[in-house]
CSV table of C-alpha atoms and ligand atoms in Angstrom, one decimal:
chain,number,residue,atom,x,y,z
A,1,MET,CA,-5.5,-44.6,-13.4
A,2,GLU,CA,-5.2,-41.8,-16.2
A,3,LYS,CA,-7.1,-44.5,-18.4
A,4,ALA,CA,-9.7,-45.8,-15.7
A,5,GLN,CA,-10.8,-42.2,-15.2
A,6,ALA,CA,-11.0,-41.2,-19.2
A,7,LEU,CA,-13.2,-44.3,-19.1
A,8,ILE,CA,-15.3,-43.3,-16.4
A,9,ALA,CA,-15.7,-39.9,-17.8
A,10,ARG,CA,-17.5,-41.6,-21.4
A,11,TYR,CA,-20.6,-43.0,-19.2
A,12,PRO,CA,-23.2,-40.7,-17.5
A,13,GLN,CA,-23.0,-43.5,-14.5
A,14,SER,CA,-19.6,-44.5,-13.8
A,15,ARG,CA,-20.8,-48.2,-13.1
A,16,SER,CA,-21.6,-48.3,-16.7
A,17,ALA,CA,-17.7,-48.3,-17.5
A,18,LEU,CA,-17.3,-51.7,-15.6
A,19,LEU,CA,-17.0,-54.0,-18.6
A,20,PRO,CA,-14.4,-51.9,-20.7
A,21,MET,CA,-12.7,-51.1,-17.0
A,22,LEU,CA,-12.1,-54.8,-16.7
A,23,HIS,CA,-10.7,-55.3,-20.2
A,24,LEU,CA,-8.2,-52.3,-19.1
A,25,VAL,CA,-7.1,-54.7,-16.3
A,26,GLN,CA,-6.6,-57.6,-18.6
A,27,SER,CA,-4.2,-55.1,-20.3
A,28,VAL,CA,-2.1,-54.3,-17.5
A,29,GLN,CA,-2.3,-57.7,-15.5
A,30,GLY,CA,-3.1,-60.2,-18.7
A,31,TYR,CA,-6.1,-61.4,-16.4
A,32,VAL,CA,-8.7,-60.0,-13.6
A,33,SER,CA,-7.0,-60.4,-10.3
A,34,GLN,CA,-8.1,-59.8,-7.0
A,35,GLU,CA,-6.3,-56.7,-6.8
A,36,GLY,CA,-7.8,-55.9,-10.4
A,37,ILE,CA,-11.2,-56.6,-9.0
A,38,GLY,CA,-10.7,-54.0,-6.0
A,39,PHE,CA,-9.5,-51.6,-8.1
A,40,CYS,CA,-12.5,-51.4,-10.3
A,41,ALA,CA,-14.7,-51.6,-7.3
A,42,ARG,CA,-13.1,-48.4,-5.8
A,43,GLN,CA,-13.4,-46.7,-8.9
A,44,LEU,CA,-16.6,-47.5,-9.8
A,45,ASP,CA,-18.3,-47.1,-6.2
A,46,LEU,CA,-19.9,-50.8,-6.6
A,47,SER,CA,-18.8,-53.5,-4.3
A,48,GLU,CA,-16.2,-56.2,-5.3
A,49,ALA,CA,-19.0,-59.0,-5.1
A,50,GLU,CA,-20.6,-56.8,-7.9
A,51,VAL,CA,-17.5,-56.9,-9.9
A,52,SER,CA,-16.7,-60.2,-9.5
A,53,ALA,CA,-20.5,-61.2,-10.5
A,54,VAL,CA,-19.6,-59.9,-13.8
A,55,ALA,CA,-16.0,-60.8,-14.0
A,56,THR,CA,-17.2,-64.5,-13.4
A,57,PHE,CA,-20.1,-64.5,-15.8
A,58,TYR,CA,-18.2,-63.7,-18.8
A,59,THR,CA,-15.7,-65.9,-20.5
A,60,MET,CA,-13.4,-63.2,-21.8
A,61,TYR,CA,-12.6,-62.0,-18.4
A,62,LYS,CA,-9.9,-64.4,-17.3
A,63,ARG,CA,-9.4,-65.4,-13.6
A,64,ARG,CA,-5.9,-66.9,-14.5
A,65,PRO,CA,-3.0,-65.2,-16.1
A,66,CYS,CA,-2.9,-65.6,-19.7
A,67,GLY,CA,-0.1,-66.4,-22.0
A,68,GLU,CA,1.3,-63.8,-24.3
A,69,HIS,CA,-1.0,-65.1,-26.7
A,70,LEU,CA,-4.7,-66.6,-26.3
A,71,VAL,CA,-5.6,-69.3,-28.9
A,72,SER,CA,-9.6,-70.0,-28.9
A,73,VAL,CA,-10.2,-72.7,-31.2
A,74,CYS,CA,-14.1,-73.3,-32.0
A,75,THR,CA,-15.5,-76.5,-31.3
A,76,ASN,CA,-19.2,-75.5,-31.6
A,77,THR,CA,-21.5,-78.0,-34.3
A,78,LEU,CA,-20.6,-77.0,-37.0
A,79,CYS,CA,-16.3,-76.2,-36.6
A,80,ALA,CA,-16.3,-79.6,-34.5
A,81,ALA,CA,-18.1,-81.6,-37.4
A,82,LEU,CA,-15.7,-80.0,-40.0
A,83,GLY,CA,-12.6,-80.6,-37.9
A,84,GLY,CA,-12.4,-78.0,-35.1
A,85,ASP,CA,-12.4,-81.1,-32.4
A,86,ALA,CA,-9.5,-82.1,-34.2
A,87,VAL,CA,-7.7,-79.2,-34.3
A,88,TYR,CA,-8.4,-78.9,-30.6
A,89,ALA,CA,-7.1,-82.3,-29.8
A,90,ARG,CA,-3.9,-81.7,-32.0
A,91,LEU,CA,-3.2,-78.3,-30.4
A,92,SER,CA,-3.9,-79.6,-26.9
A,93,GLU,CA,-1.5,-82.5,-27.5
A,94,HIS,CA,1.3,-80.5,-29.1
A,95,LEU,CA,1.2,-77.5,-26.3
A,96,GLY,CA,0.8,-80.2,-23.5
A,97,VAL,CA,-2.3,-78.1,-22.2
A,98,GLY,CA,-5.8,-78.5,-21.8
A,99,HIS,CA,-8.8,-76.0,-21.7
A,100,GLU,CA,-7.5,-72.3,-20.4
A,101,GLU,CA,-4.2,-73.8,-19.5
A,102,THR,CA,-0.9,-72.0,-20.5
A,103,ALA,CA,1.8,-73.6,-22.2
A,104,GLY,CA,5.2,-71.6,-21.1
A,105,GLU,CA,5.3,-68.7,-18.3
A,106,PRO,CA,2.4,-66.8,-18.4
A,107,GLY,CA,2.6,-63.2,-20.0
A,108,GLN,CA,6.2,-64.1,-21.0
A,109,PRO,CA,7.2,-64.2,-25.0
A,110,GLY,CA,6.2,-66.7,-26.7
A,111,SER,CA,3.4,-68.4,-23.9
A,112,ILE,CA,0.0,-69.7,-25.2
A,113,THR,CA,-3.2,-70.3,-23.7
A,114,LEU,CA,-5.6,-72.5,-25.2
A,115,GLU,CA,-9.3,-72.7,-25.0
A,116,HIS,CA,-12.6,-73.9,-26.0
A,117,ALA,CA,-14.9,-71.6,-27.6
A,118,GLU,CA,-18.2,-71.4,-28.6
A,119,CYS,CA,-19.5,-70.5,-32.1
A,120,LEU,CA,-17.6,-67.8,-33.3
A,121,ALA,CA,-19.5,-66.4,-35.9
A,122,ALA,CA,-18.2,-67.4,-38.7
A,123,CYS,CA,-19.5,-70.7,-39.2
A,124,ASP,CA,-18.8,-70.4,-43.1
A,125,LEU,CA,-15.4,-70.4,-42.9
A,126,ALA,CA,-15.1,-73.3,-40.6
A,127,PRO,CA,-13.2,-74.8,-38.9
A,128,VAL,CA,-11.9,-71.5,-37.3
A,129,LEU,CA,-9.9,-70.4,-34.4
A,130,GLN,CA,-9.1,-66.8,-33.0
A,131,VAL,CA,-5.7,-65.5,-31.8
A,132,ASN,CA,-6.3,-62.5,-29.2
A,133,TYR,CA,-10.1,-62.5,-31.2
A,134,GLU,CA,-8.5,-62.0,-34.7
A,135,PHE,CA,-9.6,-65.0,-37.2
A,136,TYR,CA,-7.8,-67.9,-38.7
A,137,ASP,CA,-10.3,-69.3,-41.2
A,138,LYS,CA,-10.4,-72.9,-42.4
A,139,GLN,CA,-8.1,-74.4,-40.2
A,140,THR,CA,-6.5,-78.0,-40.1
A,141,PRO,CA,-4.9,-79.5,-37.2
A,142,GLU,CA,-1.3,-79.0,-39.0
A,143,SER,CA,-2.0,-75.5,-40.3
A,144,ALA,CA,-3.0,-74.7,-36.4
A,145,VAL,CA,0.3,-76.5,-35.1
A,146,GLU,CA,2.3,-73.9,-37.6
A,147,LEU,CA,0.1,-71.2,-36.3
A,148,VAL,CA,0.9,-71.7,-32.7
A,149,ASP,CA,4.7,-72.6,-33.7
A,150,SER,CA,5.3,-69.7,-35.3
A,151,LEU,CA,3.9,-67.4,-32.4
A,152,ARG,CA,5.8,-69.4,-29.9
A,153,ARG,CA,9.1,-68.5,-32.2
A,154,GLY,CA,7.5,-64.5,-31.8
A,155,GLU,CA,6.0,-64.2,-35.2
A,156,LYS,CA,2.8,-62.8,-35.5
A,157,PRO,CA,1.3,-64.2,-38.9
A,158,ALA,CA,-1.2,-62.3,-40.8
A,159,PRO,CA,-4.8,-63.0,-39.7
A,160,SER,CA,-7.1,-64.3,-42.4
A,161,ARG,CA,-9.1,-61.1,-42.3
A,162,GLY,CA,-9.7,-58.0,-39.8
A,163,ALA,CA,-6.7,-55.9,-37.9
A,164,PRO,CA,-3.0,-57.2,-37.5
A,165,LEU,CA,-2.4,-59.5,-34.5
A,166,THR,CA,-1.1,-58.2,-31.2
A,167,ASP,CA,-0.8,-59.6,-28.1
A,168,PHE,CA,-3.3,-60.9,-25.5
A,169,LYS,CA,-2.7,-57.4,-23.5
A,170,GLY,CA,-2.6,-55.1,-26.6
A,171,ALA,CA,-5.7,-57.0,-28.1
A,172,GLU,CA,-7.4,-55.8,-24.2
A,173,LEU,CA,-6.4,-52.6,-24.5
A,174,GLN,CA,-8.0,-52.2,-27.8
A,175,LEU,CA,-11.3,-53.8,-26.3
A,176,ALA,CA,-11.1,-51.4,-23.2
A,177,GLY,CA,-11.6,-48.6,-26.1
A,178,PHE,CA,-8.1,-47.3,-26.3
A,179,PHE,CA,-6.3,-46.8,-29.9
A,180,PRO,CA,-3.7,-44.2,-31.1
A,181,ASP,CA,-4.8,-40.6,-31.5
A,182,ASP,CA,-2.7,-40.4,-34.9
A,183,GLU,CA,-5.0,-41.8,-38.1
A,184,GLU,CA,-2.3,-43.7,-39.5
A,185,THR,CA,-1.0,-45.6,-36.7
A,186,PHE,CA,-4.4,-46.1,-35.7
A,187,THR,CA,-5.0,-47.5,-39.6
A,188,ALA,CA,-2.2,-49.9,-39.4
A,189,GLN,CA,-3.0,-51.2,-36.2
A,190,VAL,CA,-6.8,-52.0,-36.7
A,191,ASP,CA,-7.6,-51.7,-40.1
A,192,GLY,CA,-7.8,-54.9,-42.6
A,193,PRO,CA,-10.6,-56.2,-44.5
A,194,SER,CA,-13.4,-57.8,-42.5
A,195,GLN,CA,-15.2,-59.7,-45.2
A,196,ALA,CA,-14.7,-63.1,-46.5
A,197,VAL,CA,-16.1,-64.2,-50.2
A,198,GLU,CA,-18.0,-67.0,-48.6
A,199,THR,CA,-19.6,-64.7,-46.0
A,200,LEU,CA,-20.9,-62.4,-49.1
A,201,ARG,CA,-22.1,-65.2,-51.5
A,202,GLY,CA,-25.6,-65.2,-50.9
A,203,ALA,CA,-25.8,-61.6,-51.2
A,204,ALA,CA,-23.9,-61.5,-54.5
A,205,LEU,CA,-25.8,-64.4,-56.0
A,206,ALA,CA,-29.0,-62.5,-54.8
A,207,GLN,CA,-28.0,-59.2,-56.6
A,208,GLU,CA,-26.6,-61.1,-59.6
A,209,ARG,CA,-30.0,-62.9,-60.5
A,210,GLY,CA,-32.0,-59.7,-59.1
A,211,TRP,CA,-33.7,-61.4,-56.3
A,212,THR,CA,-35.1,-58.9,-53.3
A,213,ALA,CA,-36.3,-59.9,-49.8
A,214,PRO,CA,-40.4,-59.4,-49.5
A,215,VAL,CA,-41.3,-56.1,-48.2
A,216,MET,CA,-42.2,-56.3,-44.1
A,217,GLN,CA,-45.6,-56.2,-43.7
A,218,ASP,CA,-46.4,-53.8,-40.8
A,219,ALA,CA,-47.8,-55.6,-37.9
A,220,PRO,CA,-48.9,-54.0,-34.8
A,221,LEU,CA,-46.5,-54.3,-31.8
A,222,PRO,CA,-48.3,-56.8,-29.1
A,223,GLU,CA,-49.3,-54.8,-25.7
A,224,VAL,CA,-46.7,-54.8,-23.0
A,225,GLY,CA,-47.9,-57.4,-20.6
A,226,ALA,CA,-50.4,-59.1,-23.2
A,227,LYS,CA,-50.7,-63.1,-22.9
B,301,FES,S1,-19.6,-73.5,-35.1
B,301,FES,FE1,-17.4,-72.5,-35.2
B,301,FES,S2,-17.7,-70.4,-36.2
B,301,FES,FE2,-19.4,-71.0,-35.8
């Protein structure tokens, strides 16, 4: 309740707090329950139908209890072509679950929810998967199985880049916008290298060769309503 009030206070209009509020609900319950929808509606002076419309539109809001960890395998075009489909198929077989299903008791240690993901904006490191939205680059079916097995043993292997791994509820608290106050814990919890050499290769090459982008020409903006 205290956190919900803190979220609402961040916005001039309470309804603007809905997205982080839904993440806050997931940080407590591991999904957006009907009770969570009612809570958001009451706090933000919205109808339950309005809250449901938002919660069912975005795939990051889960309508069924999630595992301790959420494993999202990119099966969009580039990752799929480079092995993402094989990674997903092997994980699905290994865990004995399909899309948005959980191996183990949801919320309990070692439980894993598997899902297909659309492009995760890391095509240069394909095929990729995420655990609780942290990246594990250049996966193979074997490395992915090794990764989920270590999660099931309670380990938290370091992501390829980005913040250290937490669990689904911990990641949801961060997505709601709550971080430790003291700088040292904050840094330990969220800091990490975010760039990959592959991602910067084009910029590095351009710098090396003195290439620059052409200057943008000023063009008049089209009039609003013009055809
Ligand atoms: S297609 Fe997988 S990250 Fe873009």
